[in-house]
Structures are given as C-alpha cells and as structure tokens.
Short mmCIF file of C-alpha atoms and ligand atoms in Angstrom, two decimals:
data_model
loop_
_atom_site.label_atom_id
_atom_site.label_comp_id
_atom_site.label_asym_id
_atom_site.label_seq_id
_atom_site.Cartn_x
_atom_site.Cartn_y
_atom_site.Cartn_z
CA MET L 1 -0.22 -0.04 -0.03
CA LEU L 2 1.02 3.58 -0.27
CA LYS L 3 2.86 2.91 -3.48
CA HIS L 4 1.59 6.41 -4.49
CA LEU L 5 3.61 8.01 -1.66
CA ALA L 6 6.93 6.52 -3.22
CA SER L 7 6.00 8.09 -6.71
CA LEU L 8 5.15 11.23 -4.84
CA ALA L 9 8.59 11.34 -3.34
CA THR L 10 10.07 10.89 -6.55
CA VAL L 11 8.33 13.91 -7.69
CA LEU L 12 9.20 16.14 -4.94
CA VAL L 13 12.71 15.48 -5.44
CA LEU L 14 12.39 17.19 -9.01
CA LEU L 15 11.15 20.35 -7.34
CA PRO L 16 12.79 23.43 -6.19
CA ALA L 17 14.58 22.57 -2.89
CA ALA L 18 13.20 25.67 -0.98
CA MET L 19 10.24 24.03 0.68
CA ALA L 20 9.79 24.38 4.35
CA GLN L 21 8.78 21.69 6.69
CA SER L 22 5.73 21.41 8.63
CA SER L 23 5.68 20.91 12.13
CA VAL L 24 3.76 18.54 14.31
CA TRP L 25 -0.14 18.64 13.46
CA GLY L 26 0.57 20.75 10.32
CA GLN L 27 -0.60 19.76 6.81
CA CYS L 28 1.97 17.93 4.75
CA GLY L 29 0.19 16.93 1.58
CA GLY L 30 -3.36 16.57 0.04
CA LEU L 31 -5.15 18.87 -2.10
CA GLY L 32 -4.34 21.78 0.44
CA ILE L 33 -3.12 24.94 -1.13
CA GLY L 34 0.58 25.56 -0.63
CA ALA L 35 1.19 23.11 2.18
CA ASP L 36 4.64 22.32 3.07
CA THR L 37 5.32 18.54 2.09
CA THR L 38 7.67 17.49 4.58
CA CYS L 39 7.39 17.28 8.34
CA THR L 40 9.82 18.26 11.08
CA PRO L 41 12.24 15.49 12.44
CA ASP L 42 9.89 14.83 15.34
CA SER L 43 7.04 13.95 13.24
CA VAL L 44 6.00 11.77 10.20
CA CYS L 45 3.56 12.63 7.38
CA VAL L 46 0.65 10.49 7.28
CA VAL L 47 -2.12 10.51 4.59
CA GLN L 48 -5.71 11.00 6.44
CA ASN L 49 -7.57 10.97 3.17
CA PRO L 50 -7.06 12.21 -0.49
CA TYR L 51 -7.52 16.01 0.50
CA TYR L 52 -5.13 16.23 3.38
CA SER L 53 -2.00 14.74 4.86
CA GLN L 54 -0.97 15.59 8.38
CA CYS L 55 2.50 15.52 10.43
CA LEU L 56 1.73 13.54 13.35
CA PRO L 57 4.20 12.83 16.47
CA ASN L 58 6.17 9.85 15.57
CA GLY L 59 4.45 6.50 16.49
CA SER L 60 0.93 8.21 16.91
CA ALA L 61 -0.63 7.84 13.70
CA THR L 62 -4.01 6.40 13.76
CA THR L 63 -4.76 6.14 9.77
CA THR L 64 -2.77 5.55 6.89
CA ALA L 65 -4.12 5.30 3.19
CA VAL L 66 -4.16 2.73 0.16
CA THR L 67 -4.94 3.95 -3.43
CA THR L 68 -7.06 1.45 -5.18
CA THR L 69 -8.84 1.57 -8.36
CA THR L 70 -11.62 3.32 -6.87
CA GLY L 71 -9.94 5.82 -5.00
CA THR L 72 -8.12 6.26 -1.93
CA VAL L 73 -9.14 4.41 1.23
CA ALA L 74 -8.30 5.71 4.69
CA LEU L 75 -7.12 2.82 6.96
CA PRO L 76 -6.49 2.26 10.49
CA THR L 77 -3.07 1.68 11.97
CA GLY L 78 -1.83 0.08 15.16
CA THR L 79 -1.90 2.25 18.24
CA SER L 80 -0.31 -0.05 20.74
CA THR L 81 2.96 1.34 21.98
CA ALA L 82 3.89 -2.02 23.74
CA LYS L 83 7.17 -3.79 22.22
CA SER L 84 6.55 -7.23 20.85
CA ASN L 85 9.28 -9.12 21.90
CA THR L 86 9.16 -7.47 25.39
CA VAL L 87 5.54 -8.38 25.74
CA ALA L 88 6.38 -12.16 24.07
CA LYS L 89 8.82 -12.53 27.06
CA THR L 90 7.16 -10.81 29.91
CA LEU L 91 3.69 -11.14 29.71
CA GLY L 92 3.57 -14.14 27.00
CA GLY L 93 5.91 -16.36 28.74
CA LYS L 94 7.94 -17.13 25.44
CA LYS L 95 11.32 -17.14 24.41
CA TYR L 96 11.10 -14.59 21.58
CA PHE L 97 9.03 -12.76 19.18
CA GLY L 98 11.12 -12.76 15.95
CA SER L 99 10.99 -12.13 12.19
CA ALA L 100 12.68 -13.61 9.13
CA THR L 101 14.83 -11.45 6.98
CA ASP L 102 16.48 -11.81 3.79
CA ASN L 103 19.87 -10.17 2.50
CA PRO L 104 18.65 -7.75 -0.12
CA GLU L 105 16.67 -5.74 2.27
CA LEU L 106 19.50 -5.34 4.52
CA ASN L 107 20.79 -2.39 2.69
CA ASP L 108 17.42 -0.47 3.61
CA THR L 109 18.23 1.43 6.59
CA ALA L 110 14.98 2.03 7.88
CA TYR L 111 13.96 -1.50 7.66
CA VAL L 112 17.38 -2.63 9.22
CA ALA L 113 16.79 0.03 12.10
CA THR L 114 13.13 -1.57 13.12
CA LEU L 115 14.40 -5.10 12.64
CA SER L 116 17.54 -4.60 14.81
CA ASP L 117 15.33 -3.19 17.74
CA ASN L 118 15.33 -6.44 20.13
CA THR L 119 12.58 -4.97 22.26
CA LEU L 120 10.38 -5.81 19.10
CA PHE L 121 12.21 -8.83 17.65
CA GLY L 122 14.23 -10.86 19.78
CA GLN L 123 14.94 -13.72 17.04
CA ILE L 124 15.85 -13.58 13.35
CA THR L 125 15.65 -16.39 10.59
CA PRO L 126 17.40 -16.14 7.37
CA GLY L 127 14.57 -16.31 4.69
CA ASN L 128 16.81 -17.83 1.85
CA SER L 129 20.53 -17.57 2.65
CA MET L 130 21.01 -20.64 4.52
CA LYS L 131 19.18 -22.92 1.88
CA TRP L 132 20.95 -25.69 -0.32
CA ASP L 133 21.28 -23.68 -3.25
CA ALA L 134 22.61 -20.71 -1.70
CA THR L 135 25.07 -22.54 0.79
CA GLU L 136 26.39 -25.74 -1.30
CA PRO L 137 25.82 -24.35 -5.25
CA SER L 138 28.15 -27.06 -6.61
CA ARG L 139 29.10 -30.30 -5.05
CA GLY L 140 31.45 -29.76 -2.20
CA VAL L 141 31.76 -25.95 -2.72
CA PHE L 142 30.21 -24.17 0.43
CA THR L 143 29.45 -20.49 0.43
CA PHE L 144 28.44 -18.87 3.52
CA ALA L 145 28.71 -15.16 3.08
CA ALA L 146 25.01 -14.55 2.73
CA GLY L 147 24.14 -16.35 5.78
CA ASP L 148 26.98 -14.76 7.79
CA ALA L 149 25.58 -11.42 7.19
CA VAL L 150 22.32 -12.40 8.91
CA ALA L 151 24.12 -14.35 11.52
CA ALA L 152 26.39 -11.19 12.34
CA LEU L 153 23.26 -8.91 12.22
CA ALA L 154 21.70 -11.27 14.90
CA LYS L 155 24.80 -11.26 17.19
CA LYS L 156 25.03 -7.48 16.89
CA ASN L 157 21.46 -6.83 17.82
CA GLY L 158 21.49 -9.52 20.73
CA GLN L 159 18.81 -11.68 19.04
CA LEU L 160 18.58 -15.38 18.78
CA LEU L 161 19.37 -17.15 15.43
CA ARG L 162 17.29 -19.80 13.78
CA GLY L 163 18.66 -21.88 10.96
CA HIS L 164 16.69 -22.84 7.99
CA ASN L 165 17.05 -25.18 6.51
CA CYS L 166 19.48 -28.15 5.69
CA VAL L 167 16.89 -30.35 3.39
CA TRP L 168 13.91 -29.32 1.30
CA TYR L 169 12.45 -30.33 -1.81
CA ASN L 170 12.57 -26.48 -3.04
CA GLN L 171 15.74 -24.22 -3.68
CA LEU L 172 17.69 -27.52 -3.68
CA ALA L 173 21.01 -27.13 -5.74
CA SER L 174 20.27 -28.69 -9.11
CA TRP L 175 23.35 -30.74 -9.18
CA VAL L 176 21.71 -32.98 -6.37
CA THR L 177 18.72 -33.76 -8.66
CA ALA L 178 20.56 -33.90 -11.79
CA GLY L 179 23.32 -36.43 -10.69
CA ASN L 180 21.59 -39.63 -10.82
CA PHE L 181 23.25 -40.54 -7.65
CA ASN L 182 22.50 -43.81 -6.18
CA ALA L 183 21.03 -44.29 -2.53
CA SER L 184 24.28 -44.41 -0.77
CA THR L 185 25.92 -41.47 -2.45
CA LEU L 186 22.52 -39.47 -1.81
CA THR L 187 23.02 -40.29 1.85
CA SER L 188 26.44 -39.40 1.81
CA ILE L 189 25.72 -36.02 0.16
CA LEU L 190 23.01 -35.19 2.84
CA GLN L 191 25.24 -36.09 5.49
CA THR L 192 27.86 -33.88 4.24
CA HIS L 193 25.52 -30.87 3.48
CA CYS L 194 23.54 -31.05 6.73
CA GLY L 195 27.17 -31.59 8.76
CA THR L 196 28.99 -28.91 7.01
CA VAL L 197 26.30 -26.18 7.20
CA VAL L 198 25.19 -26.81 10.57
CA SER L 199 28.88 -27.09 11.93
CA HIS L 200 29.40 -23.74 10.18
CA TYR L 201 27.06 -22.22 12.41
CA ALA L 202 27.52 -24.27 15.46
CA GLY L 203 27.36 -22.03 18.61
CA GLN L 204 25.65 -19.35 16.69
CA MET L 205 22.50 -20.88 16.65
CA LYS L 206 21.33 -19.86 19.78
CA ASP L 207 17.73 -20.81 18.93
CA SER L 208 17.15 -23.77 16.49
CA TRP L 209 17.55 -25.46 13.20
CA ASP L 210 14.82 -26.19 10.85
CA VAL L 211 16.49 -29.26 9.63
CA VAL L 212 14.02 -30.90 7.52
CA ASN L 213 11.46 -28.60 5.63
CA GLU L 214 8.23 -29.42 4.30
CA PRO L 215 8.24 -33.30 4.16
CA PHE L 216 4.69 -33.84 3.50
CA ASN L 217 1.97 -33.12 0.93
CA ASP L 218 -1.17 -31.62 2.03
CA ASP L 219 -3.20 -34.96 2.08
CA GLY L 220 -0.37 -36.13 4.42
CA THR L 221 1.49 -38.29 2.05
CA VAL L 222 5.37 -38.31 1.61
CA ARG L 223 6.30 -35.33 -0.80
CA SER L 224 8.14 -36.73 -3.67
CA PHE L 225 11.86 -35.39 -4.19
CA VAL L 226 15.19 -36.90 -4.87
CA PHE L 227 15.96 -37.97 -1.05
CA SER L 228 12.39 -39.11 -0.40
CA ASP L 229 12.19 -41.11 -3.64
CA ALA L 230 15.63 -42.68 -3.31
CA LEU L 231 15.83 -43.26 0.50
CA GLY L 232 12.22 -43.10 1.81
CA LEU L 233 11.08 -40.45 4.34
CA THR L 234 12.51 -42.17 7.61
CA SER L 235 15.82 -42.55 6.10
CA TYR L 236 16.33 -39.24 4.74
CA VAL L 237 14.90 -37.34 7.83
CA THR L 238 16.92 -39.62 10.26
CA THR L 239 20.07 -38.84 8.25
CA ALA L 240 19.68 -35.16 8.28
CA LEU L 241 18.82 -35.15 11.92
CA VAL L 242 21.67 -37.11 13.00
CA ALA L 243 24.27 -35.31 11.06
CA ALA L 244 22.86 -32.02 12.60
CA ARG L 245 23.00 -32.93 16.08
CA ALA L 246 26.76 -34.41 15.42
CA ALA L 247 27.59 -30.92 13.95
CA ASP L 248 25.91 -28.91 16.70
CA PRO L 249 24.88 -30.87 19.83
CA ALA L 250 23.30 -27.54 21.51
CA ALA L 251 20.93 -26.62 18.60
CA LYS L 252 17.59 -27.83 18.86
CA LEU L 253 16.54 -29.79 15.69
CA TYR L 254 13.26 -29.05 14.07
CA ILE L 255 11.03 -30.46 11.20
CA ASN L 256 9.14 -27.62 9.62
CA ASP L 257 5.86 -27.40 7.75
CA TYR L 258 2.76 -25.58 6.76
CA ASN L 259 -0.86 -26.47 6.90
CA ILE L 260 -0.29 -28.37 10.18
CA ASP L 261 -2.02 -25.51 12.35
CA SER L 262 -4.97 -27.76 13.27
CA ALA L 263 -6.06 -31.47 13.08
CA GLY L 264 -5.96 -33.06 9.79
CA ALA L 265 -4.36 -35.40 7.46
CA LYS L 266 -1.15 -33.56 7.33
CA ALA L 267 -0.88 -33.00 10.96
CA THR L 268 -1.43 -36.59 11.68
CA ALA L 269 1.24 -37.42 9.23
CA MET L 270 3.82 -35.21 11.17
CA ILE L 271 2.82 -36.83 14.53
CA ASN L 272 3.32 -40.25 13.11
CA LEU L 273 6.60 -39.36 11.85
CA VAL L 274 7.87 -37.81 15.09
CA THR L 275 6.41 -40.53 17.00
CA SER L 276 8.57 -42.97 14.95
CA LEU L 277 11.59 -41.03 15.08
CA LYS L 278 11.30 -40.60 18.96
CA ALA L 279 10.70 -44.58 19.12
CA ALA L 280 13.95 -44.96 17.32
CA GLY L 281 15.90 -42.72 19.40
CA THR L 282 16.57 -40.14 16.66
CA PRO L 283 17.53 -36.59 17.73
CA ILE L 284 14.09 -34.41 17.47
CA ASP L 285 13.50 -31.60 19.59
CA GLY L 286 10.55 -29.82 17.83
CA VAL L 287 7.93 -29.31 15.23
CA GLY L 288 7.89 -25.77 13.36
CA ILE L 289 4.31 -24.93 12.54
CA GLN L 290 4.99 -22.27 9.82
CA GLY L 291 1.60 -20.54 9.97
CA HIS L 292 1.03 -19.25 6.44
CA LEU L 293 -2.64 -18.38 7.04
CA ILE L 294 -5.49 -16.48 5.48
CA VAL L 295 -7.59 -13.65 7.00
CA GLY L 296 -10.91 -15.08 7.92
CA GLU L 297 -9.83 -18.61 7.84
CA VAL L 298 -7.66 -19.00 10.73
CA PRO L 299 -8.63 -22.28 12.88
CA SER L 300 -10.39 -21.49 16.16
CA LYS L 301 -8.12 -20.84 19.08
CA ALA L 302 -9.50 -24.13 20.52
CA ALA L 303 -8.57 -25.90 17.39
CA LEU L 304 -5.06 -24.49 17.26
CA ILE L 305 -4.47 -25.35 21.05
CA ALA L 306 -5.75 -28.65 20.84
CA ASN L 307 -3.38 -29.60 17.79
CA TYR L 308 -0.39 -27.86 19.44
CA GLU L 309 -0.87 -29.80 22.62
CA ALA L 310 -0.98 -32.93 20.26
CA PHE L 311 2.46 -32.14 19.10
CA THR L 312 3.75 -31.43 22.69
CA ALA L 313 2.25 -34.27 24.15
CA LEU L 314 4.81 -36.23 22.05
CA GLY L 315 7.85 -34.83 24.25
CA ILE L 316 8.89 -32.26 21.91
CA GLU L 317 8.48 -28.25 21.74
CA ILE L 318 6.59 -26.43 19.10
CA ALA L 319 7.22 -22.79 17.39
CA ILE L 320 5.04 -20.78 15.26
CA THR L 321 8.06 -20.30 12.56
CA GLU L 322 6.81 -18.40 9.61
CA LEU L 323 3.63 -16.63 10.39
CA ASP L 324 1.72 -14.47 8.16
CA ILE L 325 -1.79 -13.94 7.49
CA ARG L 326 -2.74 -12.85 4.03
CA MET L 327 -5.68 -11.16 2.45
CA THR L 328 -7.25 -10.62 -1.01
CA LEU L 329 -6.13 -7.14 -1.98
CA PRO L 330 -7.01 -4.15 -1.70
CA GLU L 331 -7.06 -3.92 2.31
CA THR L 332 -9.89 -2.27 3.77
CA PRO L 333 -10.61 -1.60 7.61
CA ALA L 334 -12.68 -4.47 7.71
CA LEU L 335 -9.97 -6.83 6.48
CA LEU L 336 -7.55 -5.49 8.81
CA ALA L 337 -9.85 -5.68 11.76
CA GLN L 338 -10.23 -9.40 10.85
CA GLN L 339 -6.56 -9.67 10.53
CA GLN L 340 -6.02 -8.16 13.98
CA THR L 341 -8.29 -10.68 15.44
CA ASP L 342 -6.57 -13.45 13.60
CA TYR L 343 -2.90 -12.59 14.64
CA ASN L 344 -4.46 -12.20 18.25
CA THR L 345 -5.91 -15.90 17.94
CA VAL L 346 -2.63 -17.50 16.88
CA ILE L 347 -0.37 -15.88 19.03
CA SER L 348 -3.04 -16.30 22.28
CA ALA L 349 -3.10 -20.06 21.15
CA CYS L 350 0.63 -20.12 21.41
CA LYS L 351 0.66 -18.31 24.53
CA ALA L 352 -1.85 -20.90 26.17
CA VAL L 353 0.57 -23.90 25.24
CA ALA L 354 3.62 -24.07 27.37
CA GLY L 355 5.53 -26.10 24.92
CA CYS L 356 5.05 -23.43 22.34
CA VAL L 357 8.22 -21.32 22.80
CA GLY L 358 8.20 -18.48 20.44
CA VAL L 359 6.42 -17.01 17.40
CA THR L 360 8.48 -15.87 14.34
CA ILE L 361 6.70 -13.83 11.35
CA TRP L 362 7.78 -14.51 7.93
CA ASP L 363 9.43 -10.91 7.64
CA TYR L 364 7.84 -7.94 9.46
CA THR L 365 6.81 -5.56 6.72
CA ASP L 366 4.68 -6.00 3.60
CA LYS L 367 7.33 -4.30 1.73
CA TYR L 368 9.32 -7.40 1.42
CA SER L 369 6.69 -10.05 2.08
CA TRP L 370 6.97 -13.10 -0.28
CA ILE L 371 3.23 -13.28 -0.80
CA PRO L 372 2.39 -11.15 -3.66
CA GLY L 373 4.96 -12.62 -5.65
CA VAL L 374 3.46 -16.06 -5.22
CA PHE L 375 -0.28 -15.53 -4.38
CA THR L 376 -1.60 -13.35 -7.12
CA GLY L 377 -3.88 -10.60 -6.03
CA GLN L 378 -2.96 -11.29 -2.22
CA GLY L 379 -0.85 -9.52 0.12
CA ALA L 380 -0.71 -7.17 3.08
CA ALA L 381 -0.13 -10.39 5.40
CA LEU L 382 2.17 -8.65 7.74
CA PRO L 383 1.97 -6.55 10.90
CA TRP L 384 4.00 -3.42 9.43
CA ASP L 385 2.67 -1.97 6.10
CA ASP L 386 5.04 -1.00 3.05
CA ASN L 387 6.05 2.19 4.74
CA LEU L 388 7.06 0.49 7.92
CA ILE L 389 3.87 1.74 9.73
CA ARG L 390 2.39 -0.78 12.40
CA LYS L 391 -1.15 -1.96 11.27
CA PRO L 392 -3.93 -3.16 13.55
CA ALA L 393 -2.38 -6.71 13.38
CA TYR L 394 0.38 -5.44 15.51
CA ASP L 395 -2.07 -4.71 18.20
CA GLY L 396 -3.48 -8.16 17.71
CA ILE L 397 -0.10 -9.57 18.60
CA ILE L 398 0.20 -7.50 21.58
CA ALA L 399 -3.36 -8.49 22.71
CA GLY L 400 -2.38 -12.29 21.99
CA PHE L 401 0.54 -12.22 24.39
CA THR L 402 -1.10 -10.14 26.93
CA ASN L 403 -4.56 -11.69 27.35
C1 NAG V 1 10.25 7.32 14.45
O1 NAG V 1 10.34 6.23 15.41
C2 NAG V 1 11.25 5.31 14.86
C3 NAG V 1 11.28 4.11 15.90
O2 NAG V 1 10.81 4.51 17.24
C4 NAG V 1 12.67 5.96 14.64
O3 NAG V 1 13.59 4.74 14.18
C5 NAG V 1 12.75 7.07 13.71
O4 NAG V 1 13.88 7.48 13.72
C6 NAG V 1 11.54 8.05 14.04
N1 NAG V 1 11.54 9.10 13.34
C7 NAG V 1 11.55 10.18 13.37
C8 NAG V 1 11.04 11.07 12.26
O5 NAG V 1 11.53 10.73 14.31
C1 NAG V 2 24.30 -3.70 -0.74
O1 NAG V 2 24.94 -2.45 -0.82
C2 NAG V 2 26.66 -2.78 -0.91
C3 NAG V 2 27.22 -1.52 -1.28
O2 NAG V 2 26.24 -0.66 -2.02
C4 NAG V 2 26.60 -3.66 -2.27
O3 NAG V 2 27.96 -3.90 -2.45
C5 NAG V 2 25.85 -4.97 -2.03
O4 NAG V 2 25.84 -5.79 -3.16
C6 NAG V 2 24.42 -4.56 -1.61
N1 NAG V 2 23.73 -6.03 -0.98
C7 NAG V 2 22.60 -6.41 -1.65
C8 NAG V 2 22.26 -7.69 -0.96
O5 NAG V 2 21.70 -5.72 -2.35
C1 NAG V 3 26.75 -45.81 -5.63
O1 NAG V 3 27.83 -45.07 -6.53
C2 NAG V 3 28.97 -44.84 -6.06
C3 NAG V 3 29.69 -43.71 -6.90
O2 NAG V 3 29.40 -43.81 -8.30
C4 NAG V 3 29.74 -46.14 -6.23
O3 NAG V 3 31.00 -46.05 -5.95
C5 NAG V 3 29.02 -47.27 -5.37
O4 NAG V 3 29.53 -48.54 -5.69
C6 NAG V 3 27.50 -47.33 -5.96
N1 NAG V 3 26.67 -48.06 -4.81
C7 NAG V 3 25.94 -49.00 -5.21
C8 NAG V 3 25.35 -49.78 -4.11
O5 NAG V 3 25.75 -49.25 -6.43
#
C-alpha cells in the first residue's frame, strides 16, 4: 500500500529545494493549497484522506491510506506502544517474538533499524541464505557469506538466530537432482551438506535449526523429491537429523511444515513421523508450525491449542516459525480488523501452550513479503505496512501475548 507515496516522493525530489517543513499537526500533503510537504524530524507525514495529509508525532498515527482503482481509502493503523518481543517474554512467557529477514533488504536502513530493535524482535531467521542452493551451489563448494551476514546482524543486535534449512525439496541445488546418484551416495551427500552447514553455524544457533523442511504433501503423503524417492522418508529425515546433532549438539532440531496448524491428515502425518523418530531414538526436539494463514480462515483458538498440544504431548516443543496472514487485496478497514483478530488468535493459542516456545513472522513488513509474488492478488500479510507503519495486526499480536 501507499505505493503512490513513493512516486510522490520521486516527484518532490525534482521540485525546487526551497520547501519548508511542517511541524507537528501541520498539513504535509493532499489537495491543500501551498502546504509544506515534509515534516519536522519529530513527526511523520501520514495520509488521512485524499485531500489531507498531516504531520503526526512519531508513533501516534492512527490512519494511513491505500490507493485503489476506486480511490483512496483511509485505513486504521496499530496504536499499541508496547514492544512485541518484550511482551512476548514478559507477559507471554515465551522465549522470543521474531522475524525472518533476507539479504537484499539489509541495505534498507529504515528497515534494518526496526528489525534491529530487540525489544520488537528477539529472534531472526534467514529467509533464503542458509538454504541448499545458497550454501552448496556446487558439490562440495560451500558459500556462507550471505548467511553469515544475517548471523552477524543477529549477534550485533543481541537476537537469537534460527537456522533454515538443511533439506527441502525446493531451492535445492540442481546438481543434487541432476546427478543420478544412487542411494548410498545421496545419503553421503545429505550427511555432508547438513553436517557442514550446521557445523559452520555451531554455537551461533542460539535458537534452533529447521533441519527438515516441508516433508509432506497437504494430504499427508510423503512429498516426492530426490531424497524421499531414493531413501524413503524415515531414512532421509534420520540422516539429516543425526548429521545436524553431531555438527551442533547444542542446537534444537526441528522439522518444519505448513498447513499443520490444526488437526488433519497433514498434522497426523507429522505426529506419526515424530512418534516413529522418538521411538527409534533419533534426535528431534521440535516441530515448526509455519503458519502461512489466510485472513478470516484461521482455525479457532481451541482447534489450534488442541493441535499444538497433540505435538507437545510427543515430548517435543513447537514454535510458530513463519507466521503471516494474507488477504485478497485491496486492504480495507474490515480486512485489517479481521487480520488483527486472526493474529491475536494464533498468538494467544501459542501463549496458552507451554511447549510453544516462540513466534516468528515471515518478515515483518509488507514491503518485503513473499506473498504477492506467489499468490496473485493477495498480500498485506504482515503487521507492518509497506511504509513500516504498524497495522492493527500489531495490536493483535500484543493482545495475544497479553491476554
Ligand atoms: C520514529 O520512530 C522510530 C522508531 O521508534 C525511529 O527509528 C525513527 O527515527 C523516528 N522517526 C522520526 C522522524 O523521529
Ligand atoms: C548492498 O549495498 C552494497 C554497497 O552498495 C552492495 O555492495 C551490496 O551488493 C548490496 N547488497 C545487496 C544484498 O543488495
Ligand atoms: C553408488 O555410486 C558410487 C559412486 O558412483 C559407487 O562407488 C557405489 O558402488 C554405488 N553403490 C551402489 C550400491 O551401487
């Protein structure tokens, strides 16, 4: 949203540089005559409606705006001044509230400033830079620079770091699939990959590793790819977990998947897998419930809690690892209100289950969300908008950890 502000800013750069700044409560845009268009440093310019933008004290904005084909709609913003990570730990009883991030946006100074506020985010997950295609693009050639940049940022900020991931059917380096390797060679390739990558970050992974990502189809059957096809589910998952444990005995080891939020075939498949791994003595510490959800379609709090407890009853912890709650665009006040409720529902369900250790959102701002690029016509899934202004969803997160 507010894409038009970016283009407005572009236009302003071309204007003579003599413009003054409006101070707090002054007009800074819209159809007013002769209004100054920037605010003094103690305030931010917020669009109230198509005719009027106002300099508001930083953090006090209550509306923002989105331009659609039918005009500009005023949208509510978040109003809570509480800090999400602080509240997650103090009132929520969790280890952290965190965010994914990715290397391209680390050049965005305003983005990094908010991400680096460890009262907001106590944990970081690299969105892409520790995946197989990034870390072992050719057999035996390991590249860690991008992952190291995220690890260094977390360390500098005093934030926990989550590894993501060792083995996944997607973003797998093409040499693995193209090599026509036999089963014993594939086992060795997997051991070397997980062992080397987890070992590289040993001691830095103060949170956990998503060792195995997305092993199941939505109907609970095993997802077909080179490792499951050649080795079978139990064998490849065990190989990855054993290699990861040997490489960093202190890291908690997770299997991570989506659409396992509430009971169903896929959640049952995960429960069965963890049960068999535990019975075999395989190292497994947690299940990551990704939480890629849809506004208005989030399971009830009771259904979430029942399923979360079905996992923790196996003797493991759980975490919400990739939470975002998308909507069909354009945003409306009603959709944002529903999204606030939906974030509250998921967070409060995690709060209610002692073995749910933390919540990570899949980046914090709509500016860098993966959703619009993958789900056509959908987006606005995160609690900060394109301009890094908090949305009502943020208040839902605070309420979820508080109530
Ligand atoms: C507004 O607040 C944010 C975070 O509290 C801060 O990083 C930013 O510099 C502030 N902006 C202004 C214009 O004061
Ligand atoms: C960030 O900026 C630096 C310096 O301009 C550049 O070298 C680097 O490639 C950029 N990184 C990304 C991920 O865009
Ligand atoms: C698998 O492939 C490797 C490398 O080509 C080979 O040395 C090994 O004998 C093969 N193993 C089996 C069981 O065919």
